[in-house]
């Protein structure tokens, strides 16, 4: 963390708000700043790149007395996530995180965290799954919890990382929700790249995120309850239905929290669920998650300059999936290209996870636009502006040629490498 | 009968357990098998821990058979944790309570944190997590491993702590292969003790000796820091014997020298009860056949297998430097056990 030479301070929103300080922070550092401001009680860390930078920053803040928390070095991700879960269960605000196969290693503990309805917050520094070993970004790690009751959000900038860490606790700990929340951040592209970030004051954060209160589910001698007894067929379906009901309440809670965020901090996005860039009069849209949004928006500017009515739609909340927002923004378009930084081998149209979700959401729209799946940027391969233009070209070609079957296109891949052709 | 407060006040370190609280903090509401010794261990554990306690329990018999929804035997707060999560659940619970107390979010007081696990959950899958817990001296926590020597609620599969030769659903005795369980039982309390020099207390106990077991649990909770107690619990379902003989078998295991009662506190290794009498020569070990032949899981044993089992127990008692604890049979000559000779700092030489 580096403070710029002359920190900029503002009085904040009208009425003498708390103000903020500008600092140059990486995505991981921005999350760490929020954890400090949120007075997180327990953090459990286990090494894996690239998410680990957040734990290193927090450990330093604790060592320097800037933050008061229990920091536990776990023996594995499974233990790490169980530590977070059980700290949360006694009423402590807790934080965990991981990347790639580390996130997968602790999957059992992640699943029970959501089924126990504990509002643990996690950072997933997106990383390709092994094998082969790779450090670069892919979204498959975080997406593995998409069906389990975790809230999932993809951030694009360090500022958004800081803001959404506050938002994650606010939404997760809301008594109508009580579900864990994972913030996904593209490995290297965001976890380790520096941005100028407005760091708010503690008072404002305390106003926005009330103290964590687990209520009558808190495990303590004064509240001697038994947590998670065995159910079987007698009650499991009802328990699942309760998690479903909680997830259904999340969009309303997000809207409420986003409005209050603006009130407290004097800024915030127009739409908390998606970022719609140049979409007002768009005929085409490119859709993606995470840092691909930056490239997408530059490409849109270029194509707009050439007279092409293209917009970019960045999906921010993935769980709950903003299906109705997508229908209203994309429903009437001519064509849509969905860029997945993930894979789902053998799925619908051989596409990725985001494609499947977007296509399913648009099936219920009045006019079903053409949706073409793309896979790009796997393992941290750069997705260029030129790639985006290429994608738009394929979408247009697809509309013109009207093929019988939709088929996924891999962008920026070397086909038939080595002897033997297809393998 | 003493009240809980009076009784527990008398159970501090170094004092023999003379009175017990009347109250039960693990009571009716479970559906463990007839003759289940581990349920008894839970009762002992909760009784001496007292009401200011938080318990987590891993998946296993003491989860599945104990806590069916709408019914719980736990009077103290209890939460399920995953099979390999005894150590991490204890760490998370203790760390959470410590943070909240330090920040004044809950009143400062001594709360016992106990995580129990089975031989499968603790000795196999959860060993790494328990090891991490034994290193973290910032927290007071007790890991209690109830050892019934198989994955008993799953269908009786062998664990790393199933005795050599025992029949389980994964280690059957067949016409071609008489012995499938070829692994000798893992010694978890000894490996934890040897590997975690800053752990505060390690003990091996038995469900057959309730007072000894309760003393060990109480010492663990009183000394604070990371502590570990293991109990040896006969299991009628998994070991295939008449449930009425559960307690008798637990005692027999100690009398045969198979289960060894010991603890380790502040640098001192101590043997207790029958084990101590065996060590001192006041009592002779009974033949292991007496123990093995009561159990269906050893019914396929002939003389050869019984002799082999006996030879291993004999070796432990006659060759090991510390029976039940240290398998070394010799030490370098220049080291004299029990003295500092030959082990001084270099400047002393």
XYZ file of C-alpha atoms in Angstrom:
772
model
C 0.000 0.000 0.000
C 1.424 3.341 -0.977
C -0.059 6.657 -0.025
C 0.230 9.174 -2.836
C 2.336 12.200 -2.163
C -0.513 14.566 -1.451
C -3.470 12.597 -0.188
C -6.683 14.072 -1.465
C -9.305 14.596 1.160
C -12.824 15.743 0.575
C -15.511 16.773 3.007
C -17.670 13.978 1.614
C -21.320 14.221 0.746
C -23.458 17.227 1.586
C -24.050 17.811 5.271
C -20.438 17.267 6.343
C -19.972 13.583 5.618
C -17.035 11.490 6.668
C -14.866 12.181 3.631
C -12.198 9.878 2.290
C -8.539 9.557 1.537
C -7.151 8.669 -1.859
C -4.565 5.911 -1.962
C -2.928 3.808 -4.623
C -3.991 0.240 -3.919
C -4.028 -3.127 -5.615
C -7.283 -5.052 -5.692
C -6.136 -7.210 -2.775
C -4.982 -4.185 -0.771
C -8.328 -2.498 -1.353
C -10.135 -5.493 0.140
C -7.736 -5.448 3.094
C -8.535 -1.778 3.734
C -12.214 -2.657 3.921
C -11.529 -5.515 6.322
C -9.742 -3.058 8.600
C -12.592 -0.567 8.391
C -15.115 -3.324 9.064
C -13.242 -4.403 12.227
C -13.304 -8.036 11.067
C -12.778 -10.331 14.070
C -11.281 -13.531 12.656
C -9.326 -14.167 9.461
C -7.980 -17.525 8.376
C -5.328 -17.728 5.693
C -3.656 -20.440 3.669
C -1.148 -19.725 0.923
C -2.063 -19.828 -2.736
C -1.520 -17.174 -5.361
C -2.946 -14.695 -6.187
C -5.573 -14.116 -3.463
C -2.935 -14.523 -0.717
C -1.812 -10.902 -1.050
C -4.903 -9.836 0.902
C -3.886 -12.020 3.855
C -0.308 -10.737 3.747
C -1.562 -7.152 3.865
C -3.926 -7.906 6.738
C -1.194 -9.733 8.672
C 1.005 -6.652 8.340
C -1.792 -4.352 9.515
C -2.346 -6.573 12.572
C 1.391 -6.661 13.288
C 1.489 -2.864 13.099
C -1.511 -2.437 15.371
C -3.657 -0.911 12.654
C -6.194 -3.697 12.929
C -7.392 -5.857 15.830
C -8.267 -9.393 14.753
C -7.393 -13.028 15.264
C -5.384 -14.168 12.248
C -5.011 -17.933 11.973
C -2.653 -19.652 9.576
C -4.581 -22.768 8.673
C -3.132 -26.127 7.667
C -5.271 -26.330 4.515
C -8.102 -24.525 2.773
C -10.556 -26.978 4.293
C -9.429 -25.969 7.773
C -9.263 -22.340 6.724
C -12.912 -22.283 5.680
C -14.027 -24.301 8.715
C -12.260 -21.798 10.965
C -14.144 -18.971 9.258
C -17.412 -20.843 9.552
C -17.067 -21.644 13.246
C -15.878 -18.155 14.141
C -18.963 -16.832 12.388
C -21.090 -19.275 14.375
C -20.023 -17.794 17.717
C -20.837 -14.312 16.446
C -17.470 -13.158 15.128
C -17.212 -11.416 11.756
C -14.909 -13.599 9.704
C -13.080 -13.534 6.397
C -11.522 -16.224 4.248
C -10.325 -16.507 0.665
C -8.531 -18.620 -1.859
C -7.757 -19.204 -5.508
C -8.025 -22.009 -8.038
C -7.571 -25.487 -6.643
C -7.286 -24.070 -3.123
C -10.926 -22.990 -3.323
C -11.735 -26.483 -4.577
C -9.775 -28.149 -1.757
C -12.028 -26.522 0.805
C -15.248 -27.120 -1.129
C -16.870 -29.242 1.598
C -16.408 -26.462 4.138
C -17.768 -23.886 1.665
C -20.906 -25.915 1.094
C -21.699 -26.217 4.799
C -21.047 -22.516 5.357
C -23.916 -21.635 3.057
C -26.207 -24.423 4.231
C -25.626 -23.270 7.835
C -26.599 -19.766 6.662
C -23.445 -18.133 8.003
C -22.466 -14.774 6.470
C -18.763 -15.415 5.958
C -17.188 -13.246 3.247
C -14.508 -14.650 0.936
C -12.178 -13.301 -1.702
C -11.608 -15.560 -4.676
C -8.569 -14.394 -6.617
C -9.609 -16.165 -9.791
C -7.030 -18.653 -11.005
C -6.967 -21.535 -13.473
C -7.567 -24.954 -11.988
C -4.755 -27.517 -12.109
C -3.614 -29.383 -14.185
C -1.570 -27.999 -15.825
C -0.472 -25.663 -13.079
C -1.115 -22.048 -14.048
C -1.387 -18.809 -12.142
C -3.557 -16.901 -14.608
C -7.213 -16.057 -14.319
C -10.115 -18.367 -15.099
C -13.511 -18.099 -13.442
C -14.166 -21.799 -12.923
C -12.878 -21.762 -9.343
C -15.432 -19.325 -7.943
C -18.195 -20.646 -10.196
C -17.987 -24.018 -8.472
C -20.113 -22.667 -5.610
C -22.765 -21.208 -7.890
C -25.377 -23.827 -6.944
C -24.727 -23.954 -3.216
C -26.197 -20.773 -1.740
C -23.146 -18.523 -1.914
C -23.645 -14.988 -3.184
C -21.170 -14.301 -6.004
C -19.956 -10.960 -7.298
C -17.336 -10.133 -9.925
C -15.406 -6.903 -9.390
C -13.637 -4.932 -12.099
C -11.531 -2.294 -10.319
C -9.789 -1.881 -6.979
C -12.339 0.760 -6.001
C -15.113 -1.672 -6.699
C -13.226 -4.291 -4.651
C -13.149 -1.975 -1.647
C -16.757 -0.906 -2.037
C -18.064 -4.392 -2.625
C -16.273 -5.805 0.418
C -18.359 -3.392 2.479
C -21.435 -4.301 0.468
C -20.760 -8.025 0.809
C -20.855 -7.906 4.620
C -23.827 -5.569 4.582
C -25.883 -7.880 2.370
C -24.635 -11.217 3.743
C -25.236 -10.250 7.384
C -28.698 -8.825 6.706
C -31.139 -10.895 8.750
C -33.277 -11.471 5.691
C -30.272 -13.040 3.935
C -27.644 -14.682 6.204
C -25.776 -16.297 3.328
C -22.025 -16.221 2.640
C -20.683 -13.991 -0.111
C -17.671 -14.488 -2.371
C -16.069 -11.601 -4.195
C -14.367 -12.729 -7.357
C -11.402 -10.831 -8.625
C -9.405 -11.611 -11.756
C -6.034 -12.970 -10.707
C -3.078 -10.664 -11.488
C -5.147 -8.329 -13.706
C -6.840 -6.943 -10.612
C -5.478 -8.685 -7.514
C -2.052 -7.200 -8.210
C -2.664 -4.107 -10.333
C -2.746 -0.714 -8.675
C -5.512 1.845 -8.953
C -6.281 5.102 -7.214
C -8.876 4.233 -4.611
C -11.014 6.379 -2.338
C -10.740 4.906 1.162
C -13.630 6.048 3.346
C -13.474 6.774 7.065
C -14.402 4.315 9.775
C -17.469 6.193 10.967
C -19.077 6.027 7.550
C -18.347 2.322 7.268
C -19.846 1.697 10.699
C -22.934 3.569 9.623
C -23.260 1.534 6.455
C -22.503 -1.894 7.950
C -24.053 -2.469 11.389
C -22.467 -4.870 13.900
C -22.750 -8.532 13.008
C -25.524 -10.135 15.035
C -26.363 -13.793 14.574
C -29.250 -13.447 17.015
C -30.653 -16.639 18.496
C -28.394 -18.801 16.325
C -25.237 -17.662 18.109
C -23.340 -20.559 19.710
C -22.537 -19.531 23.268
C -23.134 -20.929 26.776
C -25.830 -18.274 27.253
C -27.617 -19.671 24.208
C -27.181 -23.457 24.480
C -28.552 -24.596 21.140
C -27.707 -27.616 18.991
C -26.637 -26.610 15.490
C -27.031 -28.768 12.381
C -28.450 -32.021 13.727
C -29.101 -34.747 11.210
C -32.191 -34.305 8.995
C -32.581 -36.928 6.261
C -35.777 -37.007 4.226
C -37.876 -35.612 7.064
C -36.689 -32.049 6.712
C -33.951 -31.548 4.112
C -36.288 -30.245 1.456
C -37.709 -27.624 3.800
C -34.189 -26.520 4.748
C -33.282 -26.130 1.064
C -36.462 -24.170 0.534
C -35.460 -21.776 3.310
C -32.118 -21.127 1.630
C -33.994 -20.531 -1.610
C -36.300 -18.076 0.122
C -33.291 -16.230 1.529
C -31.682 -16.040 -1.918
C -34.923 -14.667 -3.364
C -34.822 -11.842 -0.836
C -31.285 -10.833 -1.840
C -32.092 -8.604 -4.855
C -34.318 -6.388 -2.705
C -31.666 -6.200 0.001
C -29.018 -5.297 -2.595
C -31.153 -2.467 -3.966
C -31.774 -1.132 -0.491
C -28.087 -1.368 0.438
C -26.962 0.235 -2.846
C -29.238 3.196 -2.228
C -27.868 3.618 1.273
C -24.307 3.255 -0.002
C -24.863 6.329 -2.174
C -26.345 8.188 0.757
C -23.466 7.377 3.123
C -20.517 7.605 0.741
C -21.870 10.066 -1.794
C -21.120 7.814 -4.760
C -21.977 4.417 -6.161
C -23.074 2.727 -9.347
C -26.290 3.499 -11.146
C -27.243 -0.151 -11.317
C -25.979 -2.469 -8.568
C -26.551 -5.654 -10.554
C -25.009 -4.985 -13.963
C -22.954 -2.282 -15.614
C -24.599 -1.236 -18.862
C -22.127 0.654 -21.044
C -23.449 2.439 -24.149
C -26.511 0.260 -24.058
C -29.225 2.938 -24.499
C -29.486 2.669 -28.278
C -27.449 -0.493 -28.745
C -28.325 -3.104 -31.352
C -25.606 -5.467 -30.227
C -24.085 -6.238 -26.867
C -21.011 -7.975 -25.618
C -21.456 -9.552 -22.199
C -18.744 -10.533 -19.725
C -17.603 -10.516 -16.100
C -14.601 -9.045 -14.317
C -11.720 -7.134 -15.881
C -12.738 -8.132 -19.398
C -15.162 -5.251 -18.945
C -12.368 -2.680 -19.274
C -11.267 -4.081 -22.615
C -14.870 -4.468 -23.704
C -15.680 -0.842 -23.047
C -12.623 0.377 -24.978
C -13.622 -1.862 -27.875
C -17.167 -0.498 -27.736
C -15.777 3.059 -27.982
C -13.786 2.068 -31.063
C -16.691 0.314 -32.742
C -19.045 3.180 -31.905
C -16.583 5.523 -33.629
C -17.068 3.394 -36.727
C -20.830 3.719 -36.404
C -21.570 0.314 -34.938
C -24.274 0.376 -32.293
C -22.587 -1.903 -29.790
C -22.730 -1.782 -26.011
C -21.032 -3.706 -23.239
C -22.890 -5.327 -20.424
C -20.850 -6.374 -17.420
C -22.568 -8.871 -15.151
C -21.637 -7.938 -11.568
C -23.793 -10.094 -9.287
C -23.733 -13.636 -10.616
C -25.641 -15.068 -7.644
C -28.360 -14.094 -7.432
C -28.327 -13.929 -11.228
C -29.887 -10.671 -12.478
C -32.091 -12.368 -15.081
C -34.806 -9.712 -15.231
C -32.221 -6.925 -15.626
C -30.687 -8.829 -18.527
C -34.066 -9.347 -20.144
C -34.897 -5.666 -19.987
C -31.459 -4.581 -21.246
C -30.817 -7.276 -23.854
C -34.300 -8.461 -24.798
C -34.780 -6.382 -27.945
C -31.260 -6.576 -29.385
C -30.199 -8.066 -32.708
C -27.305 -10.067 -31.380
C -25.323 -10.753 -28.255
C -21.873 -12.221 -27.723
C -21.254 -13.735 -24.318
C -17.602 -13.957 -23.319
C -16.833 -16.666 -20.810
C -13.508 -16.720 -19.011
C -14.435 -20.223 -17.973
C -15.436 -23.507 -19.528
C -18.187 -26.026 -19.007
C -17.118 -28.869 -21.274
C -20.073 -30.563 -22.897
C -22.649 -27.960 -21.901
C -25.281 -26.289 -24.085
C -23.723 -25.183 -27.431
C -20.336 -26.200 -25.947
C -20.320 -22.800 -24.301
C -19.303 -21.527 -20.887
C -21.240 -21.000 -17.695
C -22.168 -17.352 -18.214
C -23.462 -18.081 -21.715
C -25.768 -20.786 -20.425
C -27.170 -18.450 -17.783
C -27.625 -15.513 -20.163
C -29.248 -17.665 -22.841
C -31.608 -19.190 -20.283
C -32.557 -15.739 -18.971
C -33.299 -14.456 -22.487
C -35.405 -17.461 -23.416
C -38.177 -15.864 -21.374
C -37.907 -12.525 -23.202
C -40.495 -11.555 -25.810
C -38.066 -11.362 -28.702
C -35.294 -13.844 -28.263
C -32.097 -12.279 -29.558
C -29.335 -14.333 -31.125
C -26.870 -15.242 -28.360
C -23.463 -16.516 -29.430
C -21.086 -18.132 -26.917
C -17.375 -17.291 -26.787
C -14.570 -18.617 -24.670
C -11.587 -16.313 -24.230
C -8.759 -15.408 -21.907
C -8.360 -18.791 -20.231
C -5.398 -19.289 -17.921
C -4.721 -15.562 -17.896
C -4.335 -15.156 -21.655
C -4.889 -11.529 -22.525
C -8.198 -10.591 -24.105
C -7.444 -7.713 -26.457
C -9.562 -4.967 -27.953
C -8.974 -6.682 -31.281
C -10.418 -9.896 -29.831
C -13.542 -7.983 -28.866
C -13.911 -6.601 -32.382
C -13.441 -10.122 -33.707
C -16.179 -11.366 -31.384
C -18.559 -8.685 -32.621
C -17.748 -9.738 -36.179
C -18.624 -13.363 -35.441
C -21.943 -12.311 -33.886
C -22.853 -10.344 -37.021
C -21.740 -13.184 -39.271
C -23.835 -15.565 -37.204
C -26.928 -13.422 -37.743
C -26.250 -13.222 -41.466
C -25.612 -16.931 -42.014
C -28.259 -18.238 -39.606
C -26.627 -21.590 -38.837
C -28.870 -24.449 -37.711
C -26.921 -24.904 -34.492
C -25.318 -22.369 -32.187
C -21.700 -23.290 -31.545
C -19.192 -21.787 -29.173
C -16.181 -19.923 -30.593
C -12.783 -20.004 -28.898
C -11.030 -16.665 -29.258
C -7.264 -16.257 -29.254
C -6.553 -19.995 -29.218
C -3.906 -21.774 -31.304
C -5.755 -24.600 -33.048
C -4.146 -27.949 -33.911
C -0.918 -27.376 -32.056
C 1.729 -30.008 -32.685
C 1.422 -33.335 -34.464
C -1.767 -35.271 -34.790
C -4.262 -32.452 -35.168
C -7.273 -32.731 -32.905
C -6.814 -34.542 -29.658
C -24.127 -34.437 46.251
C -22.204 -31.346 45.359
C -23.544 -28.603 43.124
C -21.880 -28.105 39.747
C -19.930 -25.104 40.993
C -18.746 -26.820 44.175
C -17.815 -30.010 42.432
C -15.941 -28.392 39.571
C -14.072 -26.120 41.947
C -12.550 -29.226 43.445
C -11.311 -30.527 40.119
C -8.340 -28.288 39.569
C -5.017 -29.621 38.373
C -3.176 -31.946 40.641
C -6.165 -32.829 42.801
C -7.842 -36.158 42.619
C -11.393 -36.136 41.480
C -13.424 -36.827 44.602
C -16.858 -35.405 43.984
C -18.817 -35.108 40.788
C -21.586 -32.740 39.778
C -25.045 -34.228 40.000
C -26.139 -32.550 36.799
C -25.896 -34.241 33.427
C -25.089 -31.968 30.482
C -25.291 -34.833 27.994
C -28.589 -36.496 28.712
C -31.489 -38.295 27.031
C -32.308 -37.550 23.415
C -29.710 -39.647 21.623
C -30.245 -42.948 19.912
C -26.857 -44.583 20.226
C -26.647 -48.379 20.173
C -27.143 -50.529 23.228
C -23.805 -50.844 24.972
C -22.318 -47.769 23.249
C -19.287 -46.736 25.256
C -18.699 -43.533 23.286
C -22.044 -42.140 24.450
C -20.800 -42.736 27.980
C -17.624 -40.839 27.157
C -19.684 -37.893 25.921
C -21.578 -37.926 29.198
C -18.373 -38.003 31.260
C -16.863 -35.247 29.143
C -19.840 -32.887 29.436
C -20.269 -33.584 33.146
C -16.790 -32.423 34.116
C -16.631 -29.650 31.528
C -19.612 -27.913 33.086
C -22.133 -25.509 31.636
C -19.704 -22.775 30.440
C -18.668 -24.926 27.517
C -19.043 -24.922 23.723
C -18.793 -28.264 21.956
C -18.316 -29.076 18.287
C -18.524 -32.624 17.006
C -17.443 -34.098 13.729
C -19.520 -36.367 11.554
C -19.503 -39.910 12.920
C -21.439 -42.007 15.425
C -21.561 -39.222 17.969
C -23.168 -37.022 15.328
C -25.481 -39.335 13.465
C -26.661 -41.382 16.426
C -26.614 -38.501 18.868
C -28.346 -35.639 17.205
C -31.372 -36.364 15.090
C -33.354 -33.254 14.253
C -35.870 -32.275 16.948
C -33.933 -34.288 19.493
C -30.590 -33.549 21.120
C -28.815 -34.903 24.183
C -26.719 -31.739 24.517
C -27.501 -29.366 27.358
C -24.380 -27.342 26.508
C -24.220 -25.552 23.146
C -23.155 -27.974 20.422
C -22.567 -27.686 16.684
C -21.886 -30.221 13.998
C -18.655 -29.878 12.089
C -17.293 -31.748 9.103
C -15.467 -35.069 9.382
C -11.979 -33.614 9.134
C -12.731 -30.402 11.006
C -12.236 -31.133 14.726
C -9.080 -29.038 14.903
C -10.301 -26.220 12.699
C -13.728 -25.996 14.358
C -12.018 -25.729 17.741
C -9.667 -23.048 16.419
C -12.483 -21.057 14.793
C -14.669 -21.261 17.893
C -11.848 -20.318 20.269
C -10.573 -17.513 18.031
C -14.061 -16.097 17.562
C -14.740 -16.061 21.304
C -11.315 -14.558 22.043
C -11.771 -11.744 19.502
C -15.239 -10.917 20.807
C -14.048 -10.890 24.428
C -10.978 -8.763 23.685
C -13.071 -6.215 21.834
C -15.635 -6.154 24.620
C -18.407 -7.478 22.399
C -19.118 -10.302 24.897
C -18.128 -10.516 28.583
C -14.662 -11.899 29.371
C -14.933 -15.311 31.022
C -13.441 -18.773 30.705
C -15.380 -20.790 28.173
C -14.272 -24.374 27.528
C -13.951 -25.133 23.823
C -14.130 -28.847 23.095
C -14.136 -30.504 19.685
C -14.691 -34.229 19.609
C -13.938 -36.528 16.729
C -13.813 -40.218 15.940
C -10.814 -42.379 15.057
C -11.651 -41.894 11.378
C -12.299 -38.163 11.578
C -9.444 -37.480 13.984
C -6.875 -40.143 13.273
C -7.250 -40.168 9.503
C -8.880 -37.219 7.742
C -8.594 -34.603 10.457
C -5.062 -35.264 11.635
C -3.563 -32.265 9.883
C -6.174 -29.907 11.334
C -5.696 -31.299 14.838
C -1.955 -30.879 14.428
C -2.462 -27.203 13.570
C -4.698 -26.781 16.619
C -2.046 -28.366 18.855
C 0.426 -25.678 17.708
C -1.754 -22.660 18.374
C -0.958 -21.826 21.973
C -3.018 -18.637 21.860
C -6.214 -20.577 22.468
C -7.653 -22.882 25.110
C -9.124 -25.887 23.369
C -9.521 -29.611 23.904
C -9.727 -32.181 21.128
C -11.339 -35.374 22.389
C -10.917 -38.361 20.090
C -13.316 -41.194 20.854
C -11.706 -44.251 19.374
C -14.140 -47.036 18.536
C -11.695 -48.426 16.000
C -13.735 -48.184 12.815
C -16.022 -45.934 10.768
C -18.824 -47.402 12.827
C -21.859 -45.425 11.707
C -20.971 -45.685 8.009
C -21.038 -49.508 7.830
C -17.964 -50.502 9.870
C -15.044 -49.731 7.584
C -11.441 -49.940 8.739
C -9.817 -46.723 9.894
C -6.147 -46.068 10.505
C -6.898 -47.009 14.098
C -8.558 -50.360 13.466
C -6.496 -53.130 15.111
C -4.422 -55.462 12.977
C -6.390 -58.367 11.540
C -9.876 -57.128 12.497
C -12.695 -57.855 10.088
C -14.510 -54.761 8.827
C -16.609 -54.269 5.699
C -13.476 -53.078 3.869
C -11.204 -55.712 5.415
C -13.069 -58.996 5.178
C -11.563 -62.380 5.854
C -11.783 -64.523 2.716
C -10.885 -68.008 1.568
C -7.750 -66.785 -0.195
C -6.861 -63.912 2.102
C -7.493 -64.500 5.757
C -6.214 -61.105 6.930
C -7.096 -57.954 4.971
C -6.461 -55.444 7.737
C -2.683 -55.611 7.440
C -2.007 -52.219 9.070
C -1.017 -51.994 12.719
C -3.027 -49.440 14.680
C -1.854 -45.835 14.537
C -0.847 -44.268 17.880
C -2.414 -40.821 17.605
C -1.920 -39.410 21.147
C 1.765 -40.333 21.104
C 2.398 -38.855 17.669
C 0.608 -35.650 18.648
C 2.537 -35.428 21.900
C 5.924 -36.023 20.294
C 5.271 -33.609 17.442
C 3.836 -30.662 19.349
C 6.214 -29.723 22.157
C 4.158 -26.656 23.044
C 0.888 -28.546 23.331
C -0.165 -28.361 26.964
C -1.596 -31.796 27.678
C -1.927 -35.162 25.931
C -3.645 -38.231 27.348
C -4.736 -41.731 26.480
C -7.790 -42.900 28.417
C -10.450 -45.588 28.282
C -14.213 -45.611 28.564
C -13.768 -48.458 31.050
C -12.126 -46.155 33.581
C -14.516 -43.263 33.980
C -12.863 -41.498 36.880
C -9.476 -41.537 35.157
C -11.077 -40.254 31.962
C -12.939 -37.464 33.735
C -9.781 -36.401 35.545
C -7.971 -36.224 32.230
C -10.678 -34.107 30.611
C -10.698 -31.827 33.618
C -6.921 -31.440 33.698
C -6.964 -30.626 29.975
C -9.561 -27.901 30.477
C -7.823 -26.510 33.557
C -4.311 -26.269 32.129
C -5.619 -24.437 29.064
C -3.801 -24.117 25.759
C -4.145 -26.824 23.117
C -4.872 -30.219 24.682
C -5.761 -33.688 23.442
C -7.456 -36.662 25.083
C -8.156 -39.971 23.410
C -10.503 -42.620 24.778
C -10.701 -46.280 23.812
C -14.376 -47.194 23.436
C -15.621 -50.733 22.694
C -18.349 -50.799 20.046
C -20.766 -53.761 20.075
C -21.907 -53.121 16.501
C -18.474 -52.681 14.991
C -16.616 -55.270 17.010
C -19.402 -57.842 17.098
C -19.890 -58.764 20.739
C -22.768 -58.868 23.212
C -23.538 -55.263 24.282
C -23.558 -56.277 27.933
C -19.788 -56.859 27.738
C -18.814 -53.357 26.525
C -17.425 -52.086 29.766
C -15.741 -55.396 30.552
C -13.969 -55.284 27.171
C -12.699 -51.750 27.738
C -11.182 -52.834 31.040
C -9.828 -56.048 29.534
C -8.038 -54.087 26.792
C -6.095 -52.252 29.474
C -5.462 -55.412 31.518
C -4.071 -57.141 28.414
C -1.789 -54.158 27.824
C -3.362 -53.312 24.442
C -4.743 -49.981 25.601
C -2.288 -47.971 27.647
C -3.462 -45.314 30.114
C -1.016 -42.422 30.193
C -0.840 -38.676 30.159
C 1.772 -36.031 29.555
C 1.725 -32.787 31.496
C 4.448 -30.192 31.870
C 7.190 -32.467 30.677
C 6.180 -35.436 32.789
C 4.901 -38.692 31.375
C 2.692 -40.616 33.784
C 0.934 -43.973 33.689
C -2.370 -44.446 35.483
C -4.406 -47.143 37.194
C -4.091 -50.680 35.873
C -1.462 -49.558 33.377
C 0.635 -48.146 36.154
C 0.358 -51.437 38.049
C 1.522 -53.240 34.911
C 4.443 -50.867 34.522
C 5.425 -51.306 38.154
C 5.052 -55.066 37.947
C 2.313 -55.142 40.599
C 0.018 -56.787 38.063
C 0.660 -59.282 35.249
C -0.696 -58.667 31.758
C -3.536 -60.990 30.785
C -3.158 -62.840 27.468
C -4.594 -60.895 24.507
C -6.548 -64.001 23.497
C -8.956 -63.283 26.353
C -9.749 -59.936 24.750
C -9.709 -61.057 21.125
C -11.847 -64.174 21.512
C -14.866 -62.305 22.843
C -15.135 -60.306 19.611
C -16.592 -61.463 16.307
C -14.202 -59.261 14.348
C -11.364 -61.574 15.419
C -13.354 -64.826 15.081
C -11.247 -65.844 12.062
C -8.065 -65.725 14.135
C -6.286 -69.058 14.624
C -3.326 -69.670 16.899
C -0.969 -68.070 14.392
C -2.808 -64.752 14.336
C -3.307 -64.674 18.099
C 0.384 -65.405 18.601
C 1.362 -62.612 16.218
C -0.925 -60.131 17.989
C 0.473 -61.214 21.370
C 4.044 -60.889 20.094
C 3.458 -57.275 19.057
C 1.985 -56.403 22.457
C 4.827 -58.234 24.183
C 7.341 -56.298 22.133
C 5.701 -53.025 23.108
C 5.857 -53.897 26.785
C 9.214 -55.629 26.838
C 11.253 -53.751 24.210
C 9.873 -50.208 23.913
C 11.535 -47.557 26.016
C 8.093 -46.291 26.983
C 5.249 -48.812 26.534
C 2.357 -47.362 24.579
C 4.298 -44.195 23.818
C 7.836 -44.541 22.460
C 8.653 -47.458 20.115
C 12.406 -46.875 20.244
C 14.034 -49.923 21.803
C 17.491 -48.449 22.217
C 19.038 -45.008 22.473
C 22.562 -43.837 21.617
C 24.876 -44.907 24.426
C 26.067 -41.388 25.191
C 22.513 -40.387 26.099
C 21.499 -41.425 29.557
C 17.734 -41.295 29.849
C 16.538 -39.119 32.671
C 19.735 -37.086 32.943
C 21.144 -34.162 31.027
C 24.464 -35.921 30.509
C 25.588 -35.769 26.898
C 22.835 -33.337 26.018
C 24.259 -30.062 27.271
C 24.839 -26.956 25.220
C 28.016 -26.843 23.205
C 29.712 -24.292 25.476
C 29.268 -26.660 28.416
C 31.327 -29.378 26.726
